[in-house]
Coordinates of C-alpha atoms in Angstrom, one line a residue:
M1 CA -12.5 20.5 -8.5
P2 CA -14.8 23.3 -7.4
P3 CA -13.5 26.8 -7.1
S4 CA -14.1 26.8 -3.0
C5 CA -11.4 23.9 -3.1
C6 CA -9.0 25.9 -5.0
G7 CA -9.6 28.7 -2.7
C8 CA -8.7 26.5 0.3
L9 CA -5.7 25.3 -1.3
S10 CA -4.3 28.8 -1.7
Q11 CA -4.5 29.0 2.2
Y12 CA -2.0 26.1 2.5
T13 CA 1.7 26.9 3.2
H14 CA 4.9 25.8 2.0
H15 CA 5.0 23.7 5.3
H16 CA 2.1 21.8 3.8
L17 CA 3.9 21.4 0.8
V18 CA 7.1 20.4 2.0
A19 CA 5.3 17.9 4.6
F20 CA 3.2 16.2 1.6
L21 CA 6.4 15.7 -0.7
L22 CA 8.6 14.4 1.9
T23 CA 6.1 11.9 2.9
F24 CA 5.1 11.0 -0.5
F25 CA 8.7 10.4 -1.8
S26 CA 10.1 8.5 1.6
Y27 CA 7.2 5.9 0.7
V28 CA 8.3 6.2 -3.3
F29 CA 11.7 5.3 -2.3
L30 CA 10.7 2.4 0.2
H31 CA 8.2 0.9 -2.3
A32 CA 10.8 1.3 -5.4
S33 CA 13.3 -1.1 -3.0
R34 CA 10.7 -3.4 -2.2
K35 CA 9.6 -3.9 -5.7
T36 CA 13.2 -4.6 -6.9
F37 CA 12.8 -8.1 -5.4
S38 CA 9.7 -9.0 -7.6
N39 CA 11.6 -7.3 -10.7
V40 CA 14.4 -9.7 -10.4
K41 CA 12.9 -12.9 -9.6
V42 CA 13.7 -14.4 -13.0
S43 CA 17.4 -13.7 -12.5
I44 CA 17.4 -14.5 -8.9
S45 CA 15.6 -18.3 -9.9
A46 CA 18.3 -18.8 -12.4
Q47 CA 21.4 -17.9 -10.3
W48 CA 19.9 -20.2 -7.6
T49 CA 19.6 -23.2 -9.9
P50 CA 22.1 -25.4 -11.7
T51 CA 23.0 -24.7 -15.2
P52 CA 22.0 -27.8 -17.6
Q53 CA 25.1 -29.6 -18.9
N54 CA 25.2 -31.3 -22.2
G55 CA 25.7 -34.9 -22.8
S56 CA 29.5 -34.9 -22.8
A57 CA 29.9 -33.8 -19.5
P58 CA 31.3 -36.2 -17.0
A59 CA 28.9 -38.1 -14.8
F60 CA 29.9 -37.0 -11.4
S61 CA 27.9 -37.5 -8.4
P62 CA 25.6 -34.7 -7.4
G63 CA 28.2 -33.7 -4.7
E64 CA 30.9 -33.3 -6.9
T65 CA 29.0 -31.2 -9.8
W66 CA 27.2 -29.1 -7.5
E67 CA 28.1 -25.3 -7.5
K68 CA 28.0 -23.2 -4.3
N69 CA 25.6 -20.7 -5.5
R70 CA 23.0 -23.3 -6.5
L71 CA 20.5 -23.8 -3.6
F72 CA 18.0 -25.7 -5.6
E73 CA 17.7 -28.7 -7.8
N74 CA 15.1 -26.9 -10.3
E75 CA 13.3 -23.8 -11.1
E76 CA 10.3 -25.0 -9.6
Q77 CA 11.9 -25.3 -6.2
A78 CA 13.4 -22.0 -6.7
T79 CA 9.8 -20.4 -7.3
L80 CA 8.3 -22.0 -4.1
F81 CA 11.2 -20.6 -2.1
L82 CA 10.7 -17.1 -3.6
G83 CA 7.1 -17.4 -2.5
A84 CA 8.0 -18.4 0.8
L85 CA 10.2 -15.0 1.3
D86 CA 7.4 -12.9 0.2
T87 CA 5.3 -14.8 2.6
I88 CA 8.0 -14.3 5.6
F89 CA 8.5 -10.7 4.5
L90 CA 4.8 -10.0 4.6
F91 CA 4.2 -12.0 8.2
S92 CA 7.0 -10.0 9.7
Y93 CA 5.8 -6.9 8.1
A94 CA 2.3 -7.5 9.5
V95 CA 3.4 -8.1 13.0
G96 CA 5.8 -5.0 12.9
L97 CA 2.8 -2.9 11.7
Y98 CA 0.9 -3.7 14.8
L99 CA 4.0 -2.6 16.8
S100 CA 5.0 0.3 14.7
G101 CA 1.6 2.0 15.0
V102 CA 1.4 2.1 18.7
I103 CA 5.3 3.3 18.9
G104 CA 4.4 5.9 16.3
D105 CA 1.7 7.4 18.7
R106 CA 4.3 7.4 21.4
V107 CA 7.8 8.3 19.8
N108 CA 8.7 11.4 17.9
L109 CA 7.5 10.2 14.4
R110 CA 10.4 11.6 12.5
Y111 CA 12.9 9.6 14.2
V112 CA 10.7 6.4 13.8
L113 CA 10.7 7.0 10.2
C114 CA 14.3 7.7 9.5
F115 CA 14.9 4.3 11.4
G116 CA 12.8 2.4 9.3
L117 CA 14.2 3.8 5.9
C118 CA 17.7 3.8 6.6
G119 CA 17.5 0.3 8.2
S120 CA 15.6 -1.0 5.7
A121 CA 18.1 0.2 3.2
A122 CA 21.0 -1.1 4.7
V123 CA 19.3 -4.6 5.1
D124 CA 18.5 -4.6 1.1
F125 CA 22.1 -3.7 0.5
V126 CA 23.2 -7.0 2.4
F127 CA 20.6 -9.2 1.0
G128 CA 20.8 -8.4 -2.6
T129 CA 24.0 -6.9 -3.3
L130 CA 26.7 -7.9 -0.5
T131 CA 26.0 -11.7 -0.6
E132 CA 26.3 -11.7 -4.3
W133 CA 29.6 -10.0 -4.4
L134 CA 30.8 -12.2 -1.6
H135 CA 29.3 -15.3 -2.9
I136 CA 27.3 -16.1 0.4
Y137 CA 24.1 -18.0 -0.6
N138 CA 22.5 -19.5 2.5
V139 CA 18.7 -20.1 2.7
Y140 CA 18.6 -19.2 6.6
L141 CA 20.4 -15.9 6.1
Y142 CA 18.0 -14.9 3.4
C143 CA 15.2 -15.6 5.6
S144 CA 16.5 -13.8 8.6
L145 CA 17.2 -10.8 6.5
W146 CA 14.0 -10.8 5.1
V147 CA 12.3 -11.0 8.4
L148 CA 14.4 -8.2 9.7
N149 CA 13.5 -6.3 6.3
G150 CA 9.9 -6.6 6.9
L151 CA 9.9 -5.2 10.5
L152 CA 11.9 -2.3 9.5
Q153 CA 9.8 -1.5 6.9
S154 CA 6.6 -1.8 8.9
T155 CA 7.5 1.6 10.7
V156 CA 7.0 3.8 7.7
W157 CA 3.5 3.6 6.6
P158 CA 1.7 4.4 9.7
C159 CA 4.1 7.1 10.5
V160 CA 3.5 8.8 7.3
V161 CA 0.0 8.5 7.2
A162 CA -0.3 10.1 10.9
V163 CA 2.1 12.9 9.8
M164 CA -0.4 13.7 6.6
A165 CA -3.5 13.4 9.0
N166 CA -1.8 16.2 11.1
W167 CA -1.2 18.5 8.3
F168 CA -4.6 17.9 6.2
G169 CA -7.9 17.9 7.6
K170 CA -10.6 15.7 7.2
T171 CA -12.6 17.7 4.6
G172 CA -11.5 16.8 1.2
R173 CA -9.3 13.9 2.7
G174 CA -10.5 11.5 0.0
F175 CA -9.0 13.5 -2.7
V176 CA -5.8 14.6 -1.0
F177 CA -5.3 11.2 0.4
G178 CA -6.0 9.5 -2.8
L179 CA -3.7 11.6 -4.6
W180 CA -0.9 11.2 -1.9
S181 CA -1.3 7.5 -1.6
A182 CA 0.0 7.1 -5.4
C183 CA 3.3 7.0 -3.8
A184 CA 3.3 3.2 -3.6
S185 CA 2.5 2.9 -7.3
V186 CA 4.9 5.7 -8.2
G187 CA 7.5 3.7 -6.2
N188 CA 6.5 0.6 -7.9
I189 CA 7.2 2.5 -11.2
L190 CA 10.4 4.0 -10.2
G191 CA 11.6 0.5 -9.0
A192 CA 10.6 -1.2 -12.1
F193 CA 12.5 1.5 -14.3
L194 CA 15.4 1.4 -12.0
A195 CA 15.9 -2.3 -12.0
S196 CA 15.3 -2.9 -15.5
S197 CA 17.8 -0.2 -16.3
V198 CA 20.7 -2.0 -14.4
L199 CA 19.5 -5.3 -15.0
K200 CA 21.9 -6.1 -17.7
Y201 CA 24.9 -5.9 -14.9
G202 CA 23.5 -8.3 -12.4
Y203 CA 20.5 -8.3 -10.1
E204 CA 22.9 -6.8 -7.3
Y205 CA 23.0 -3.8 -8.9
A206 CA 19.3 -3.4 -9.1
F207 CA 19.5 -3.7 -5.2
L208 CA 22.6 -1.2 -5.0
V209 CA 20.8 1.4 -6.9
T210 CA 17.5 1.3 -4.9
S211 CA 19.1 0.7 -1.7
V212 CA 21.2 3.9 -2.1
V213 CA 18.5 6.0 -3.1
Q214 CA 16.3 4.9 -0.1
F215 CA 19.0 5.8 2.3
G216 CA 19.3 9.2 0.9
G217 CA 15.7 9.7 1.2
G218 CA 15.7 8.8 4.8
V219 CA 18.5 11.2 5.5
V220 CA 16.8 14.2 3.7
L221 CA 13.7 13.2 5.8
F222 CA 15.4 13.2 9.1
F223 CA 16.3 17.0 8.5
G224 CA 13.4 18.5 6.8
L225 CA 10.2 16.9 7.9
L226 CA 8.1 18.7 10.4
T227 CA 5.5 16.1 12.0
S228 CA 2.8 18.6 12.8
P229 CA 1.9 22.1 12.2
N230 CA 2.5 22.9 15.8
E231 CA 6.2 22.4 15.6
V232 CA 6.1 25.8 13.4
G233 CA 3.2 27.5 15.3
L234 CA 0.7 26.8 12.7
S235 CA -2.9 25.3 13.1
M236 CA -4.9 23.5 10.5
D237 CA -7.6 26.2 9.8
C238 CA -8.1 25.8 6.1
Q239 CA -10.7 23.2 5.0
T240 CA -11.6 22.5 1.6
G241 CA -14.9 23.1 -0.3
L242 CA -15.4 19.2 -0.8
C243 CA -18.3 17.5 1.0
P244 CA -16.6 16.1 4.3
V245 CA -17.0 12.5 5.5
D246 CA -19.2 12.3 8.6
T247 CA -18.2 9.9 10.8
D248 CA -21.7 9.3 11.8
T249 CA -23.0 7.0 8.7
N250 CA -26.3 7.0 10.2
R251 CA -26.9 10.8 9.6
P252 CA -27.5 12.5 6.3
L253 CA -24.8 14.7 5.1
I254 CA -27.2 16.6 2.8
S255 CA -30.5 17.8 4.6
N256 CA -32.6 20.5 5.1
K257 CA -31.3 23.9 6.0
E258 CA -31.5 23.7 9.7
E259 CA -29.5 20.4 9.5
E260 CA -27.2 21.9 7.3
E261 CA -26.5 24.5 9.9
E262 CA -26.3 22.2 12.7
E263 CA -23.9 20.1 11.0
K264 CA -21.7 23.2 9.9
E265 CA -21.5 24.1 13.9
E266 CA -20.6 20.8 14.5
E267 CA -17.8 20.5 11.8
E268 CA -16.5 23.8 13.3
E269 CA -16.5 22.3 16.8
D270 CA -14.6 19.3 15.4
D271 CA -12.0 21.4 13.9
V272 CA -11.3 23.5 16.9
Q273 CA -11.1 20.1 18.7
D274 CA -8.7 18.8 15.9
R275 CA -6.5 22.0 16.4
H276 CA -6.5 21.2 19.9
Y277 CA -5.2 17.8 19.6
R278 CA -2.4 19.3 17.5
S279 CA -1.5 21.8 20.2
V280 CA -1.2 19.4 22.7
Q281 CA 0.4 16.6 20.9
G282 CA 2.8 15.7 23.5
S283 CA 0.4 15.7 26.3
S284 CA -2.8 13.6 24.9
K285 CA -3.0 10.3 26.0
A286 CA -2.4 7.4 23.5
V287 CA -5.1 5.0 22.5
G288 CA -4.7 1.1 23.5
F289 CA -4.2 -1.2 20.8
F290 CA -7.3 -3.3 21.8
Q291 CA -9.4 0.0 22.3
A292 CA -8.2 0.9 18.8
F293 CA -9.1 -2.6 17.2
C294 CA -12.5 -2.3 18.6
L295 CA -13.3 1.0 17.3
P296 CA -16.3 1.1 14.9
G297 CA -15.4 0.3 11.3
V298 CA -11.8 -0.8 12.0
L299 CA -12.6 -4.5 12.2
P300 CA -14.5 -4.9 9.0
Y301 CA -12.2 -2.7 7.1
S302 CA -9.2 -4.6 8.1
L303 CA -10.8 -8.1 7.0
A304 CA -11.6 -6.4 3.8
F305 CA -8.2 -5.2 3.4
A306 CA -6.9 -8.7 4.2
C307 CA -8.4 -10.0 1.3
L308 CA -7.7 -6.9 -1.1
K309 CA -4.2 -6.5 -0.2
L310 CA -3.5 -10.4 -1.0
V311 CA -4.8 -9.7 -4.7
N312 CA -2.8 -6.1 -4.8
Y313 CA 0.5 -7.5 -3.6
S314 CA 0.2 -10.8 -5.8
F315 CA 0.4 -8.3 -8.4
F316 CA 2.9 -6.3 -6.9
F317 CA 5.4 -9.4 -6.1
W318 CA 4.3 -11.8 -9.1
L319 CA 3.4 -9.7 -11.9
P320 CA 6.9 -9.3 -13.7
F321 CA 7.4 -13.2 -13.0
Y322 CA 4.3 -14.0 -14.7
L323 CA 4.7 -11.7 -17.6
S324 CA 8.1 -13.2 -18.4
N325 CA 7.2 -17.0 -17.8
N326 CA 3.5 -17.0 -19.3
Y327 CA 4.4 -14.8 -22.5
G328 CA 8.0 -15.6 -22.8
W329 CA 8.9 -11.9 -22.7
K330 CA 12.3 -10.7 -21.9
E331 CA 12.5 -10.0 -18.0
A332 CA 13.5 -6.0 -18.5
E333 CA 10.4 -5.9 -20.8
A334 CA 8.3 -7.7 -18.2
D335 CA 9.4 -5.2 -15.7
R336 CA 8.5 -2.1 -18.0
L337 CA 4.8 -3.4 -18.9
S338 CA 4.1 -4.3 -15.0
M339 CA 4.0 -0.5 -14.4
W340 CA 0.7 0.0 -16.4
Y341 CA -1.0 -1.7 -13.4
D342 CA 0.3 1.1 -11.2
V343 CA -0.4 3.6 -13.7
G344 CA -4.2 2.5 -13.2
G345 CA -3.8 2.4 -9.5
I346 CA -2.6 6.2 -9.4
I347 CA -5.4 7.0 -11.3
G348 CA -7.9 4.7 -9.5
G349 CA -7.2 6.1 -6.3
T350 CA -7.2 9.8 -7.2
V351 CA -10.5 9.6 -9.0
Q352 CA -12.3 7.3 -6.5
G353 CA -11.2 9.5 -3.6
L354 CA -12.5 12.6 -5.3
V355 CA -15.9 10.8 -5.9
T356 CA -16.0 9.7 -2.2
D357 CA -15.7 13.5 -1.1
F358 CA -18.4 14.8 -3.5
L359 CA -21.0 11.9 -2.4
G360 CA -19.7 12.1 1.5
K361 CA -19.3 8.2 1.6
R362 CA -16.6 6.0 0.9
A363 CA -18.1 2.2 1.1
P364 CA -20.4 2.4 -1.7
V365 CA -17.7 3.6 -4.1
L366 CA -15.8 0.9 -2.9
A367 CA -18.0 -1.7 -3.5
I368 CA -18.8 -0.5 -7.2
S369 CA -15.0 -0.5 -7.7
L370 CA -14.3 -4.1 -6.4
T371 CA -17.2 -5.4 -8.4
L372 CA -15.9 -4.1 -11.5
A373 CA -12.4 -5.4 -10.4
M374 CA -13.8 -8.7 -10.3
A375 CA -14.6 -8.6 -14.2
S376 CA -11.2 -7.1 -15.0
L377 CA -9.6 -10.1 -13.4
V378 CA -11.5 -12.5 -15.5
G379 CA -10.7 -10.2 -18.4
Y380 CA -7.0 -9.8 -18.0
S381 CA -6.7 -13.7 -17.4
H382 CA -7.6 -14.2 -20.7
S383 CA -5.4 -11.4 -22.3
P384 CA -3.8 -12.5 -25.6
N385 CA -0.1 -12.3 -26.4
D386 CA 0.0 -8.7 -27.2
K387 CA 1.9 -5.9 -25.3
T388 CA -0.5 -3.3 -25.9
I389 CA -4.0 -5.1 -24.9
N390 CA -2.0 -6.3 -22.1
A391 CA -1.2 -2.9 -20.9
V392 CA -4.4 -1.6 -21.5
L393 CA -6.0 -4.4 -19.3
L394 CA -3.3 -4.1 -16.8
A395 CA -4.2 -0.3 -16.2
I396 CA -7.9 -1.3 -16.2
T397 CA -7.3 -3.8 -13.3
G398 CA -5.3 -1.6 -11.4
F399 CA -7.7 1.3 -11.6
F400 CA -10.3 -1.0 -9.8
I401 CA -8.1 -2.9 -7.6
G402 CA -5.5 -0.4 -6.5
G403 CA -7.8 2.4 -6.2
P404 CA -9.7 0.8 -3.3
S405 CA -6.6 -0.4 -1.8
N406 CA -5.2 3.2 -1.5
M407 CA -8.3 4.5 -0.3
I408 CA -8.5 1.9 2.5
S409 CA -4.7 2.2 3.6
S410 CA -4.7 5.8 3.7
A411 CA -8.1 8.0 3.7
I412 CA -10.3 5.7 5.5
S413 CA -7.6 4.5 8.0
A414 CA -7.2 8.5 8.9
D415 CA -11.2 8.7 9.0
L416 CA -11.1 5.7 11.3
G417 CA -8.4 7.2 13.6
R418 CA -10.1 10.3 14.1
Q419 CA -13.7 9.5 14.8
E420 CA -16.0 10.7 17.4
A421 CA -15.5 7.6 19.8
I422 CA -12.0 8.6 20.5
R423 CA -12.7 12.4 20.7
G424 CA -10.1 13.6 23.3
S425 CA -7.3 11.4 22.2
R426 CA -5.3 12.5 19.3
E427 CA -2.9 9.9 19.6
A428 CA -4.7 7.1 17.7
L429 CA -3.8 7.5 14.0
A430 CA -0.7 5.6 13.7
T431 CA -2.2 2.7 15.6
V432 CA -5.5 2.5 13.6
T433 CA -3.4 2.5 10.6
G434 CA -1.0 -0.2 11.9
I435 CA -3.9 -2.5 12.6
V436 CA -5.7 -1.9 9.0
D437 CA -2.6 -2.4 7.1
G438 CA -1.4 -5.1 9.5
T439 CA -4.3 -7.2 9.1
G440 CA -4.2 -6.7 5.6
S441 CA -0.4 -7.6 5.3
I442 CA -1.6 -11.0 7.1
G443 CA -3.7 -11.6 4.4
A444 CA -1.0 -11.2 1.7
A445 CA 1.3 -13.0 3.4
G446 CA -0.5 -16.1 3.4
G447 CA -1.5 -15.4 -0.1
Q448 CA 1.7 -15.3 -1.6
Y449 CA 2.7 -18.9 -1.1
L450 CA -0.9 -20.0 -2.0
V451 CA 0.1 -18.0 -5.3
S452 CA 3.2 -20.0 -5.9
L453 CA 1.4 -23.2 -4.8
I454 CA -1.4 -22.8 -7.1
E455 CA 0.7 -21.8 -10.1
S456 CA 2.8 -25.1 -9.7
K457 CA 0.1 -27.2 -9.1
L458 CA -2.9 -25.8 -11.5
G459 CA -1.6 -23.2 -13.6
W460 CA -1.9 -19.3 -13.7
I461 CA -5.5 -19.4 -14.8
Y462 CA -6.6 -20.7 -11.5
V463 CA -4.4 -18.0 -9.5
F464 CA -7.0 -15.2 -11.0
Y465 CA -9.8 -17.3 -10.0
F466 CA -8.6 -17.2 -6.6
F467 CA -7.8 -13.5 -7.1
V468 CA -11.7 -13.3 -8.0
V469 CA -12.9 -15.0 -5.1
M470 CA -10.5 -12.8 -2.5
T471 CA -12.2 -9.6 -4.4
G472 CA -15.5 -10.9 -3.7
G473 CA -14.5 -11.4 0.1
S474 CA -13.6 -8.2 0.5
I475 CA -17.1 -6.8 -0.8
V476 CA -18.8 -9.3 1.9
F477 CA -16.7 -7.9 4.9
I478 CA -18.0 -4.5 4.4
T479 CA -21.3 -5.1 3.1
P480 CA -22.8 -3.8 6.7
L481 CA -21.3 -0.5 6.0
I482 CA -22.4 -0.2 2.3
L483 CA -25.8 -1.0 3.7
T484 CA -25.7 1.9 6.2
E485 CA -24.2 4.3 3.9
V486 CA -26.6 3.6 1.1
R487 CA -29.7 3.9 3.6
A488 CA -28.4 7.2 4.4
M489 CA -27.9 8.3 0.9
W490 CA -31.6 7.2 0.3
R491 CA -32.7 8.9 3.3
E492 CA -31.1 12.1 2.2
R493 CA -32.9 11.7 -1.3
Q494 CA -36.3 11.2 0.5
T495 CA -35.6 14.5 2.4
R496 CA -35.0 16.5 -0.7
H497 CA -38.0 15.0 -2.3
H498 CA -40.3 16.1 0.1
Q499 CA -38.5 19.8 0.5
L500 CA -39.7 20.2 -3.0

């Protein structure tokens, strides 16, 4: 990191640090709770299917031998229902994101965040713990609870991104948001650790621990979070020394001295306007949903994220189950091994975000990473039955898939919500973030049932081929943006050449 960046970071107050940490850990706890369901699928599947009987058992009719908690005839049916629950959750989550983004731009962000965190924790407790303690097993109850859980969890991401964008300016956003967006991966690691630690007592205790932690996080956030610098009389004057991302991708970021001076003046003007948004937070007019959807770059990045989130969330929901079923490893061991995918995502999001700040371009970095992701998926699909090799390949795959996913859902969404097309209307951050993440969740929702269906009919190898196709699709959707930014970089190079 350049020295100028370090100088800027020293100007941040403790309020910036508190906002960073509170939003970071609020989503860590949410994702830890969400991860629990994927970590205990093997145990849930075993609980929902009948126990095999030996040959000496009397030949009673199925109605006489069936146990109350046996919802399905075999493991295959249970697996399909688990996939259906993932799909139900993600569809309701996607619908909720579209609504939550609009609400977040009109209601106090702290209230929305606390409501989502505490409400989701309560639903998780009922779904995984209370139903098991009371021996209540009902397909319709599980589906209803998971719909409600998706709607409640959808309130969190658009709001935490909006809070972060309020506190941290656009310059250096790739690095700051790349580091901060590791919250989802850290939550996955925490969830896997907590679940594997108490799984021996029963899967209901995994839900109990994570839901209690999440509820406590919601309470702390309610009393400690400041949603913008304006609440403490601060303004965002500090800018990092990293190269800013220009919202006009057709104009070179690095040019001759006169152009650089003009850009510097424009950036200062932008910063003044950004500070003005924050100072009039309550009085600015919110951007409408359809207006936000039509903003430049929102649709292509949303469609690309639909393909990419399908792959990323398939690893999130199915990786422990895949490791346990495909390699025969114990469920707790599979949970711990799955953490390496998230470790790769943490490093990938931070490193790639930093690179985009220095280049001043995001789309070309995404294209390179996603191309390498396709190769890493093919490599991982042929991983041998060796935990060390599997962990290394998982980390590499997480680097190239989780990194771009983190960037699109955080830094790029914040860029889109603060572009030139909506100057004068600050209230678009949560709406745009909800649109991008909501569209991504729709793609992920459809993919989860397809994963379970493809696996049951064709096997896991074809699931990975499916992932490769979807990753390629995300590149296709952002190709126009890639070409635009590459042409801009070429013009910059030509300008510097002529100067020499």
